XYZ file of C-alpha atoms in Angstrom:
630
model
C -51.569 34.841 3.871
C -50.142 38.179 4.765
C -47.050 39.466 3.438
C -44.448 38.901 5.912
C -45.634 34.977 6.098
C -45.652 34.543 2.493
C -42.030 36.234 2.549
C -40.799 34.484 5.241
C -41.690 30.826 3.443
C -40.651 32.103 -0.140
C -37.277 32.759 1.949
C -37.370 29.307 3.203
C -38.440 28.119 -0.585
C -35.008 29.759 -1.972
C -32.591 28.507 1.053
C -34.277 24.758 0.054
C -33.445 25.398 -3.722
C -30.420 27.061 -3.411
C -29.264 23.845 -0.886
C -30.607 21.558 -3.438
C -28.532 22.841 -6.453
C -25.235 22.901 -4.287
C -25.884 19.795 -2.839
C -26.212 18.249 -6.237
C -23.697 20.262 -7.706
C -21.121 19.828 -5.067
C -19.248 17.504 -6.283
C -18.935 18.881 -9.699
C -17.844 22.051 -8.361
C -15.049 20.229 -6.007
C -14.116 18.521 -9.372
C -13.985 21.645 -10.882
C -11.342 22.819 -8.451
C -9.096 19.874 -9.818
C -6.517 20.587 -13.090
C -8.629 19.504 -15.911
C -6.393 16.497 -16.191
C -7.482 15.040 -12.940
C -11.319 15.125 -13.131
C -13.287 12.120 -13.703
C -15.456 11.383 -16.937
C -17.485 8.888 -18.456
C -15.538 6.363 -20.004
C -16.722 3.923 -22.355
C -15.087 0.594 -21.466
C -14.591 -2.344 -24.254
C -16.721 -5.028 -23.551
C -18.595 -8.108 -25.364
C -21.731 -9.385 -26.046
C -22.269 -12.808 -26.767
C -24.536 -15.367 -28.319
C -26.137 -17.955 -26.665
C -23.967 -20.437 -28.488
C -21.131 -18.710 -27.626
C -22.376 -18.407 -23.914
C -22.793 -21.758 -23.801
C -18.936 -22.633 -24.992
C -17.663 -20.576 -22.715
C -18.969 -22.143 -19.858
C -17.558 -25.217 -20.985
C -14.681 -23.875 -21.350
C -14.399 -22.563 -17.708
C -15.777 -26.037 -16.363
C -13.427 -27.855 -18.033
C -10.271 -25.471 -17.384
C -11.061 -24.417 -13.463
C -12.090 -26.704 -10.508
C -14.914 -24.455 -9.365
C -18.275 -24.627 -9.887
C -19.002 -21.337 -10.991
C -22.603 -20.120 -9.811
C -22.848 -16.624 -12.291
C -22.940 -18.948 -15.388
C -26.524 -20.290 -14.842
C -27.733 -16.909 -12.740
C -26.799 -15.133 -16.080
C -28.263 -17.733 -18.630
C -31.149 -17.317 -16.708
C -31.700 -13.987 -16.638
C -30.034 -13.453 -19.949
C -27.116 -11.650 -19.352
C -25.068 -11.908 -22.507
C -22.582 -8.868 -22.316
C -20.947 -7.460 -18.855
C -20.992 -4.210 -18.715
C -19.007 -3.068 -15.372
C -20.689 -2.737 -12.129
C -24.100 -1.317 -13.511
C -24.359 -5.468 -14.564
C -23.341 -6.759 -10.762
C -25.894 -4.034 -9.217
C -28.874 -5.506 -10.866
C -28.200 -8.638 -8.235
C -26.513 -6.896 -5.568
C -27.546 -3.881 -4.707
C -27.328 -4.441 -1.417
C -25.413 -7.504 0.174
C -25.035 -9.157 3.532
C -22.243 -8.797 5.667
C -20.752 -10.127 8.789
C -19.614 -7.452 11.707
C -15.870 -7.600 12.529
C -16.820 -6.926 16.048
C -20.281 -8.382 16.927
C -20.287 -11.240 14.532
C -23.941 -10.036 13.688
C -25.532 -9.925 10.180
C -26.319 -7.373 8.404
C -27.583 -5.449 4.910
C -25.530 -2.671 3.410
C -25.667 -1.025 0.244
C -23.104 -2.784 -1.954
C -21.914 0.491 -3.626
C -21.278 2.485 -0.410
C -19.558 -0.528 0.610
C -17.133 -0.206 -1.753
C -16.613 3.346 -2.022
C -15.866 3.563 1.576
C -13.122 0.721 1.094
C -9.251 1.599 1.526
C -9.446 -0.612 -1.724
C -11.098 1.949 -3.794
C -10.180 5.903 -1.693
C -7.039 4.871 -1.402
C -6.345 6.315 2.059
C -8.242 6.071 5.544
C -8.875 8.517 8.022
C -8.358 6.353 11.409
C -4.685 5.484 12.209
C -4.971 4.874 15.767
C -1.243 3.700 15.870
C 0.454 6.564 14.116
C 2.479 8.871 16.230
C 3.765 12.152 14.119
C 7.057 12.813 15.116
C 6.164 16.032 16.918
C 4.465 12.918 19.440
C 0.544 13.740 18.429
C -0.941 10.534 16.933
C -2.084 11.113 13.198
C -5.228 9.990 13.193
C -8.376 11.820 12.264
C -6.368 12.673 8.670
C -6.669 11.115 5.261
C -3.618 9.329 4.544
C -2.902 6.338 2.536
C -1.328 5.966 -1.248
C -3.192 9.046 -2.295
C -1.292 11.391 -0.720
C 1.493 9.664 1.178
C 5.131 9.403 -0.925
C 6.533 6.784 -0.725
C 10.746 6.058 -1.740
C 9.922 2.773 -3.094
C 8.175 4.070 -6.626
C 9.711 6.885 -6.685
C 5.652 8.627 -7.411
C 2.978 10.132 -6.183
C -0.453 8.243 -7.019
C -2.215 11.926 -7.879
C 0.708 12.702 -10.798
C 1.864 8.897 -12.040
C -1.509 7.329 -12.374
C -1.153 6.255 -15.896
C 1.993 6.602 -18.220
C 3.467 5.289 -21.652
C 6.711 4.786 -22.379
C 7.971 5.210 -25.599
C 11.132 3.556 -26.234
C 13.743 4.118 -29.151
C 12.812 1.298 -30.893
C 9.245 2.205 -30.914
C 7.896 -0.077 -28.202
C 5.453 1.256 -25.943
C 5.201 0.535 -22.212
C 2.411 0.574 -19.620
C 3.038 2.132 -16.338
C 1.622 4.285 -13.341
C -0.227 3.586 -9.617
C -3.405 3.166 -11.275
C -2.506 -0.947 -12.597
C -3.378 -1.552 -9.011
C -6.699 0.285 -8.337
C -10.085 -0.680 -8.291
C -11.229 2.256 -10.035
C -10.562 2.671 -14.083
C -10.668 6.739 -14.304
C -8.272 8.845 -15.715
C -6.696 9.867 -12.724
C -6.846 8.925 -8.703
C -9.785 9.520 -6.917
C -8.861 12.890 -5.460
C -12.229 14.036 -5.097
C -12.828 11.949 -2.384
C -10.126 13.399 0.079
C -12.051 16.319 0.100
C -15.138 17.643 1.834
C -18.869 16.352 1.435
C -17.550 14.545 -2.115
C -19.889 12.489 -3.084
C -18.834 9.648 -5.418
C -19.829 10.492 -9.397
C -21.953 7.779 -11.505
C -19.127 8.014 -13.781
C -16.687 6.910 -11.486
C -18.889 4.424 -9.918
C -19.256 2.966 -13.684
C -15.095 2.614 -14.249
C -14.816 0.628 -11.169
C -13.514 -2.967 -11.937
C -14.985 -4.950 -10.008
C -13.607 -8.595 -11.724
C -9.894 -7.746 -11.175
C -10.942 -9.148 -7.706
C -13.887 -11.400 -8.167
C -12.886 -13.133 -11.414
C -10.812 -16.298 -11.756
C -10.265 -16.128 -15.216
C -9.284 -12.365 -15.679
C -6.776 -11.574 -18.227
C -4.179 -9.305 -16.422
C -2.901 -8.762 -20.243
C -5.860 -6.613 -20.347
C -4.567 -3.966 -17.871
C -2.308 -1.848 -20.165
C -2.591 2.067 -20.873
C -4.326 3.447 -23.608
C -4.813 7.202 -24.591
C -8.528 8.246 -25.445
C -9.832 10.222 -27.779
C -9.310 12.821 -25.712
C -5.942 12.746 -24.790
C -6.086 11.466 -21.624
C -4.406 8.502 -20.575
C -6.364 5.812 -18.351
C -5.866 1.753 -17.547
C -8.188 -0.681 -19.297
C -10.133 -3.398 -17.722
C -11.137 -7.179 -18.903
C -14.824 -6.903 -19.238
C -15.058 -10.056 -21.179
C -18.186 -12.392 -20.860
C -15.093 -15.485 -19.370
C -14.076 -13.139 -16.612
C -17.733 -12.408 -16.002
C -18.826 -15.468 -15.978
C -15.828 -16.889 -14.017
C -17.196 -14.694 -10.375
C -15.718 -16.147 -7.255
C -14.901 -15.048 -3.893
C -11.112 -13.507 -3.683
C -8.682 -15.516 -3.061
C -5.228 -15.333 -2.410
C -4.033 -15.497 -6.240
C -6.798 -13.017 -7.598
C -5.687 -10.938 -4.363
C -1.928 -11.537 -5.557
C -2.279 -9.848 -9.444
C -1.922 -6.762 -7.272
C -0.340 -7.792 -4.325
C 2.209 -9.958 -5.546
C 4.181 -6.394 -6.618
C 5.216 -6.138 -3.074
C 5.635 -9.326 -1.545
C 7.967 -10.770 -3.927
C 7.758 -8.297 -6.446
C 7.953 -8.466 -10.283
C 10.666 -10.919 -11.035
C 9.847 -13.786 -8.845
C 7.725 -16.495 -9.952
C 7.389 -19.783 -7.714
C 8.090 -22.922 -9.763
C 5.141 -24.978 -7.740
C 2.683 -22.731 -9.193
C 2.976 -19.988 -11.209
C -0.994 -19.186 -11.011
C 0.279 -17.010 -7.982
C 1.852 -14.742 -10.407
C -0.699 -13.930 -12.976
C 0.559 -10.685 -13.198
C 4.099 -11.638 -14.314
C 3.451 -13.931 -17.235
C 0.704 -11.281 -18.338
C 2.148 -8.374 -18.537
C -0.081 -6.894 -21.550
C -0.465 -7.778 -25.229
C 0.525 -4.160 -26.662
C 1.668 -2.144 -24.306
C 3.230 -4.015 -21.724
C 3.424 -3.117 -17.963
C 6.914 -2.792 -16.710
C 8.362 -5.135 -14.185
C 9.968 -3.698 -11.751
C 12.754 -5.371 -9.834
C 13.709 -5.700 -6.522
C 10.776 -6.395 -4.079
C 9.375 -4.247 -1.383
C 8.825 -7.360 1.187
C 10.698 -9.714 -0.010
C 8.459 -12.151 1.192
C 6.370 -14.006 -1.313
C 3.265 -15.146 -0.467
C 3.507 -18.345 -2.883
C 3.732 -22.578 -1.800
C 7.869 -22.251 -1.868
C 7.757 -19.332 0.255
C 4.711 -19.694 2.443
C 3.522 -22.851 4.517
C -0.123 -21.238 4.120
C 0.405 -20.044 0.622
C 1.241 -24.041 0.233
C -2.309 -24.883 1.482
C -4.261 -22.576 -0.833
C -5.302 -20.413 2.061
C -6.912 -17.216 0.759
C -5.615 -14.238 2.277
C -9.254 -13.315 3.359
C -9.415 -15.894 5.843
C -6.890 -14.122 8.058
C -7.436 -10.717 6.455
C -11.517 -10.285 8.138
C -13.618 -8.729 5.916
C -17.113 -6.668 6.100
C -17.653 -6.534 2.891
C -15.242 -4.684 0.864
C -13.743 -3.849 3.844
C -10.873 -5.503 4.629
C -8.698 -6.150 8.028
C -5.174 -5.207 8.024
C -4.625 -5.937 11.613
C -3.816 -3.276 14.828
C 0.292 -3.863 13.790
C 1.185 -1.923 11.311
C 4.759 0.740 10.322
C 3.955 1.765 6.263
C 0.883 0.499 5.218
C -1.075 3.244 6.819
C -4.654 3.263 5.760
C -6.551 0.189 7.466
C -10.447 -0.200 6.842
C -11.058 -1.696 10.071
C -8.026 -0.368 12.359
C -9.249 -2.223 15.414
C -9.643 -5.491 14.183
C -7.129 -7.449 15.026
C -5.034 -10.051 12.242
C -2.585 -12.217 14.173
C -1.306 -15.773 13.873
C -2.828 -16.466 17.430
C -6.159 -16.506 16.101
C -5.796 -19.651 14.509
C -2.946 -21.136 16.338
C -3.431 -20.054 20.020
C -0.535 -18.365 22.535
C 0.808 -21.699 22.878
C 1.278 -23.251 19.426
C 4.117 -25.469 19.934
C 3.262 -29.266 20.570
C 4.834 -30.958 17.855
C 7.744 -31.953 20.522
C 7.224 -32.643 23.356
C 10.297 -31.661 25.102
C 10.375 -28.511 23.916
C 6.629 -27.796 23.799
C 6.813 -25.649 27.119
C 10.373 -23.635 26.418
C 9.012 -22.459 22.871
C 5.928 -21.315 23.878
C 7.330 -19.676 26.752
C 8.891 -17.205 24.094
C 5.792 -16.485 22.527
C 5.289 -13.746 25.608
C 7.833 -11.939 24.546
C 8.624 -12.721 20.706
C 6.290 -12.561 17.966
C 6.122 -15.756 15.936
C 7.508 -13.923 12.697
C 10.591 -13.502 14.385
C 11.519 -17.089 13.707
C 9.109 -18.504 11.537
C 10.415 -15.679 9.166
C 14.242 -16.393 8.843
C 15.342 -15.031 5.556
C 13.753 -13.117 2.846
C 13.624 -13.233 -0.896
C 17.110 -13.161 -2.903
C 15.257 -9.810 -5.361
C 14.481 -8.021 -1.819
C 15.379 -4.628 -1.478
C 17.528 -3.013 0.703
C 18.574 0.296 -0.379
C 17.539 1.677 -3.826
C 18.802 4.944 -5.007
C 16.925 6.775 -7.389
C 20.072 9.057 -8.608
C 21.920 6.552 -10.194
C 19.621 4.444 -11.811
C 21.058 1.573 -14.575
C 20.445 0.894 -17.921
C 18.622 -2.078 -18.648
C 19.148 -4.279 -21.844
C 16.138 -6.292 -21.497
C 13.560 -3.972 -20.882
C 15.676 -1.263 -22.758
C 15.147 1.608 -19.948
C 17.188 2.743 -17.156
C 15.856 1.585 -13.886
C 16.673 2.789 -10.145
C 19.835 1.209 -8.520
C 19.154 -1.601 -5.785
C 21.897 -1.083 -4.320
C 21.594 -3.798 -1.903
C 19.679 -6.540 -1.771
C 20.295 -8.364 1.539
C 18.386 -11.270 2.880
C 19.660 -12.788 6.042
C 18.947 -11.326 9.803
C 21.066 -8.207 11.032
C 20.960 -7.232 7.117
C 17.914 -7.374 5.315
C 16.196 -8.249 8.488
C 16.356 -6.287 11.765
C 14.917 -6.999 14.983
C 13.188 -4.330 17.045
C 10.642 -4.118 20.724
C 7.668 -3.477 18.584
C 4.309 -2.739 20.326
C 2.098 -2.221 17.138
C 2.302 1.610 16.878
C 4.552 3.180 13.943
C 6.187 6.938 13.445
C 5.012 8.799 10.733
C 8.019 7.268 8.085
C 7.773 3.950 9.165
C 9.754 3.213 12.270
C 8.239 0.626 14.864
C 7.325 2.202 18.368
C 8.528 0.290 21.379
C 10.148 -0.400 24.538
C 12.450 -3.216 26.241
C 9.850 -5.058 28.297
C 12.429 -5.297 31.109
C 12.021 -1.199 31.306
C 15.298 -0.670 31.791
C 15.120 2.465 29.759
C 18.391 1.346 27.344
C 16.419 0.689 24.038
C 16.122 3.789 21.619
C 14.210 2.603 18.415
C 15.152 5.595 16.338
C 19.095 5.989 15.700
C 19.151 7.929 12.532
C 22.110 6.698 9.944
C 22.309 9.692 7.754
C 21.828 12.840 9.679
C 21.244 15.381 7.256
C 23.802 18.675 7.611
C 21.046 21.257 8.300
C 20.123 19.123 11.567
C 23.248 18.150 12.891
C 23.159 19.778 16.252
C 19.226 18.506 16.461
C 19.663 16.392 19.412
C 17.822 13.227 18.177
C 18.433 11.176 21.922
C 16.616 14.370 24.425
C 13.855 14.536 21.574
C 13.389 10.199 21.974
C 13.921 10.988 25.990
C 11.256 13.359 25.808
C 8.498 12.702 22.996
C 8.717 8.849 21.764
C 10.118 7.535 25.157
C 6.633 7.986 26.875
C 4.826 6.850 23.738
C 6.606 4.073 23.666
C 6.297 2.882 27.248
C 2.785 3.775 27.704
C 2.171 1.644 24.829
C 0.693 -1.869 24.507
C 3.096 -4.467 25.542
C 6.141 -5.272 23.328
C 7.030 -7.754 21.493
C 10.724 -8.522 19.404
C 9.551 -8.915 15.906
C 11.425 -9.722 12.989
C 11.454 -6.419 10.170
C 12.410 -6.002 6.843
C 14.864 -3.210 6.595
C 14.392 -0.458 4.012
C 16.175 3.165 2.760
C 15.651 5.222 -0.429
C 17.217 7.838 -2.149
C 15.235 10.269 -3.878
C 14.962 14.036 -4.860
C 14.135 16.475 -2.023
C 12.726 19.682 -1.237
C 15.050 21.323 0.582
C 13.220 23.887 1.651
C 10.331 21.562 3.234
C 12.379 19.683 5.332
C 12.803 18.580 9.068
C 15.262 16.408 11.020
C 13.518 13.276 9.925
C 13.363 13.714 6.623
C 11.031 15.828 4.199
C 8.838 16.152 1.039
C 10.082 13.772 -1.749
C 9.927 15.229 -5.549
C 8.176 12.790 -7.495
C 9.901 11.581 -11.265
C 8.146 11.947 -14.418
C 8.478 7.834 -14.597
C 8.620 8.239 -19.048
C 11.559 10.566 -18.427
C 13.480 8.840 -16.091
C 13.295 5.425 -17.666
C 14.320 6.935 -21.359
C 16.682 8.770 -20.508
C 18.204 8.304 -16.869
C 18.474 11.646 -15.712
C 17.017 12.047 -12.347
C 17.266 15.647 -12.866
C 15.457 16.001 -15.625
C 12.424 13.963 -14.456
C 11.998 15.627 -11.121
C 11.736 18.931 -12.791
C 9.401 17.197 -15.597
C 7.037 15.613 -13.119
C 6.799 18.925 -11.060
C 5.313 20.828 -14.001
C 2.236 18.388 -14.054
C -0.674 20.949 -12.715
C -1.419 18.267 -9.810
C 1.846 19.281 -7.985
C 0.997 23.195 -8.371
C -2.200 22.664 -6.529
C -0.310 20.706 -3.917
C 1.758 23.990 -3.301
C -1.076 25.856 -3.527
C -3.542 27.239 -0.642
C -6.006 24.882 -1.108
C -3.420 21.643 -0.356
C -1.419 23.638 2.193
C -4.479 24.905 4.644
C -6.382 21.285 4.025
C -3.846 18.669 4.162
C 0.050 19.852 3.962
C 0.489 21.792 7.121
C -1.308 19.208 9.072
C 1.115 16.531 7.078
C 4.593 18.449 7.973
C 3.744 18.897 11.294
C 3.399 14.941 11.667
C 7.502 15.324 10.395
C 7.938 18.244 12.876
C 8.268 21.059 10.024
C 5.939 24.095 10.773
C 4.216 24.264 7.951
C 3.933 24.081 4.707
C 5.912 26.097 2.420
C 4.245 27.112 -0.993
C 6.884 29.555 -2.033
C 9.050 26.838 -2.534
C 7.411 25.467 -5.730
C 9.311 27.779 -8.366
C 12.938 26.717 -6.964
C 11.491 23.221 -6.984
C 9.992 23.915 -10.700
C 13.474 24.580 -11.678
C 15.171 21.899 -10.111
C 16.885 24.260 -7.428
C 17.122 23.771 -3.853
C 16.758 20.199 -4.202
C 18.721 17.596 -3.556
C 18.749 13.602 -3.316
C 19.102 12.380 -0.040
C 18.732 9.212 1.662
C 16.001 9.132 4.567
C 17.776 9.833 7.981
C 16.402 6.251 9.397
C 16.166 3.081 7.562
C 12.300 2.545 7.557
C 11.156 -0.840 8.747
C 8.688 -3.066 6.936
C 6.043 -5.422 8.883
C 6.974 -8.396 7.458
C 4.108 -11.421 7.687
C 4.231 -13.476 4.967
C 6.880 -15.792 3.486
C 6.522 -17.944 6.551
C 8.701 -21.488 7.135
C 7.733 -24.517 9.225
C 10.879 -26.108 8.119
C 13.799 -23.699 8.157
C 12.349 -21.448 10.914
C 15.505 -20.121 13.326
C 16.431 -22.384 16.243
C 17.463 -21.181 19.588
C 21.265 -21.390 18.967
C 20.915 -19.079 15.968
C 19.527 -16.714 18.763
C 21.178 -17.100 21.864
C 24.789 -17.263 20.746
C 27.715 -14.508 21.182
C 27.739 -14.097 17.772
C 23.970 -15.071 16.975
C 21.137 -12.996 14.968
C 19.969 -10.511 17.823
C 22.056 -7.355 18.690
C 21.353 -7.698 22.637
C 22.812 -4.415 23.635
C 20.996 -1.961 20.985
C 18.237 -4.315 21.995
C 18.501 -2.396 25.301
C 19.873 -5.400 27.569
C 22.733 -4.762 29.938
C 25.692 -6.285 30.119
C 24.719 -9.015 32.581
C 21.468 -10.092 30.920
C 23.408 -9.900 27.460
C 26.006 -12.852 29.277
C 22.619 -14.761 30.551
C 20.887 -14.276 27.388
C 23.940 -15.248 24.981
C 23.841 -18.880 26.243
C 22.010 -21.933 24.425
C 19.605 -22.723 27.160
C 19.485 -25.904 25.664
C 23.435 -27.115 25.190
């Protein structure tokens, strides 16, 4: 070999090696990146290993307690499983599993764990929102965005800062609290690494996945409290106990509900036909307690009082398609943003047809008429939940005896149509903040679905109807056809930077949740929160050329500004303020057979709908105001 050959391949050689270690290392360097608070680590879980007598007495147990038939108990005697040990137990079964295409219907293998990792369920966020429009009229899609790093008014957090928190109280009670009760994962922190380039999932992280918070029917949600490691971080612990393990069974709607329940009917509600659909409520933690929060984000339970389907044990996955741990939220959608499978549709019509009415005759043909033109929420949904909220302000928060911390102020908590519940020309596309898109399927041009209520002083000569005229109009028209659809209405006050702000609102300053619940000063726990390193690195480069410009101009702010963090560090230039639009919730569940609105609660004077802001003119509103049927 002459020399320039042998140098050209020991070139090649070094480029291979050199690949190879940052390959590997990649991830650990991307970690590295992260405040030291924030990076994952092994984590050794509690967990129990049994005897063969006790084996044996827990199955009993189970069969005698549960009505299923559970299959794991005799795959584990047999292969002597006698302690569960997290998902490094499951993967010596399913390493790979078989799954059903949304789209084709066809079968086929996948590796379990990529599966899951890839799962809004676990990340967090998505990167397809095909029907999200930014308000400066480019659809957000093609952008990580979910719970990770979207704020939200109704918590009053950010995931990345609030994972996991105590709460000390006076009287030396501690309480459990943070994003992280309600995440698949069990690390210290949210899985940041994973909005960011070529990450690649760590074994560690892989390991703290819990796995029977979904697939167990005996789970003990007084397991999931907050402890503080030896090393000083704080995390949320997990029931790895040999019942839960050996208790597997597909999700259903009540294992679904220990994390779902939070925002249909939220924390207070419990149904008095079953209380099983509120595991979460009656156990709340043995030591350190999670905090109930009141005033729900949907007010509409899915439970048998509330929900004809909830009253035949339907499990949510049998609307909700799945491949895998993938999981259909449906093509309609204002605030839950990140969708696994965006194009998959979820829709009562699948089951029920375009023309579900029958049960009477007479009426068969005028009801389903409707269903062109109204969605069948908008009457099968006819109130909501009395602990719904309608306007929570995070300023003026209340002290609470019972729970002995000060909590945000609900200010109202409406539950009948025009107050808690709005109706709106929806076409299944959202703004950025939550507002339906549509259009008055006459196309008469009259219906504006963005009115803001509290224009903020900085924008008031923005002129809110030529920007609709010009950049939602066409959006909104262009759409998919429009349907009225009953929405929950929501608004929030909470801390803001002032100086990243735009005329529909702006970047919310997360509370320090310990602060604000001892000692009720909004003040002091938006400054408290701010000095976590988490939010420095969001004002930082590294946020700002990645993710935050890209997010503000969805709100129509041109870009990010980092220079703002000291004045926000010290609690200057910010302000509470209430978002300029109520946001609108997608309301599906809590539906009524019995109860559901008839046509004179519609088509009356002084009925439910608001024809003219519905965009009707004054001759259709006369035609439309009449009972067809007195």
């Amino acid at each position: 070999m002459n020399r320039g050959s042998f140098v050209i391949l020991f070139t090649i050689l070094v480029v291979l090696i050199v690949g190879l270690v940052g390959y590997a290392l990649w991830p650990a360097i991307l970690n590295g990146m992260l405040p030291a608070d924030s990076r994952p680590a092994s984590i050794d879980f509690a967990h129990e290993t049994v005897s063969d007598d006790e084996f044996d007495e827990i199955a009993k147990t189970l069969l005698e307690k549960y009505p299923e038939r559970f299959d794991h108990i005799d795959r584990y005697r047999r292969a002597g499983i006698r302690s569960y040990e997290g998902p490094e137990t499951c993967l010596q079964c399913h390493a790979t599993i078989q799954i059903e295409d949304a789209k084709t219907g066809g079968i086929k293998d996948v590796n379990l764990m990529e599966n899951l990792l890839g799962s809004v369920h676990y990340k967090f966020f998505s990167e397809s929102h095909p029907n999200v429009w930014g308000f400066n009229g480019e659809k957000a899609d093609n952008f990580p965005m979910g719970k990770l790093d979207r704020p939200c008014p109704k918590p009053g957090s950010f995931a990345f800062t609030a994972w996991a928190e105590l709460v000390v109280l006076d009287n030396g009670d501690t309480l459990s609290e943070g994003c992280g009760q309600c995440h698949i994962g069990g690390q210290y922190q949210a899985p940041l690494g994973e909005i960011l380039p070529g990450y690649r999932t760590t074994e560690a992280e892989k390991q703290a996945i819990d796995c029977l918070i979904c697939h167990s029917a005996a789970y003990d949600m007084n397991a999931k409290e907050v402890v503080e490691d030896l090393n000083g971080r704080k995390r949320w612990t997990q029931d790895r106990s040999m019942l839960a393990a050996m208790s597997i069974v597909t999700p259903t709607s009540k294992t679904c509900l220990r994390c779902h329940q939070h925002n249909f009917g939220g924390d207070i509600y419990v149904d008095s036909l079953d209380s099983f659909f509120m595991q979460s409520q009656w156990n709340v933690g043995m030591d350190r307690p999670r905090i109930m929060h009141p005033g729900s984000k949907r007010g509409t339970p899915y439970s048998p009082s509330w929900d004809v389907h909830a009253a035949q044990d339907m499990s949510c996955i049998e609307c909700h398609q799945t491949e895998g741990h993938l999981i259909a939220k449906g093509t309609h959608t204002t605030t839950m943003m990140a969708n696994d499978l965006p194009e998959v549709e979820v829709s009562c019509e699948k089951c029920h047809t375009a023309e579900p009415h029958s049960a009477d005759p007479m009426l068969a043909d005028f009801y389903n008429m409707h269903t062109e033109t109204v969605a069948c929420v908008t009457c099968h949904i006819p109130v909501l939940h009395e602990d719904n909220a309608t306007r929570r302000d995070f300023n003026h928060p209340e002290f609470e005896e019972h729970e002995g911390i000060y909590v945000y102020d609900d200010k109202e908590k409406y539950t009948d149509p025009k107050k808690g519940i709005m109706y709106v020309w929806w076409n299944g596309d959202a703004t950025f903040l939550g507002n339906p898109i549509g259009a008055n399927p006459n196309g008469e041009g009259l219906y504006r679905f963005y009115d803001p209520d509290y224009v903020w002083p900085e924008f008031e000569d923005f002129d809110y109807e030529q920007w609709y005229d010009e950049t939602m109009r066409p959006i909104a028209e262009n759409g998919r056809p429009s349907k009225l659809y009953a929405m929950k209405r929501f608004n929030g006050r909470q801390h803001i930077d002032l100086q990243n702000i735009g005329p529909f609102g702006g970047m919310y300053v997360p509370y320090n949740l310990p602060a604000y619940y001892t000692t009720g000063d909004p003040d002091l726990a938006a400054k408290k929160e701010v000095e976590k390193p988490m939010m420095g690195m969001m004002y930082g480069p590294m946020f700002k050329y990645y993710l935050m410009d890209k997010f503000m101009s969805f709100m129509m702010v041109d870009g990010w500004d980092m220079g703002a963090y000291e004045d926000v560090l010290a609690g200057e230039k910010v302000e509470p303020r209430w978002i300029p639009m109520d946001a609108s919730l997608e309301i599906s569940h809590g539906i009524r057979l019995e109860g559901a609105l008839t046509c004179g609660e519609c088509h009356a004077p002084d009925g439910v709908l608001d024809w003219e802001k519905l965009g009707y003119t004054e001759d259709e509103i006369a035609l439309y105001s009449e009972n067809p049927l007195e």
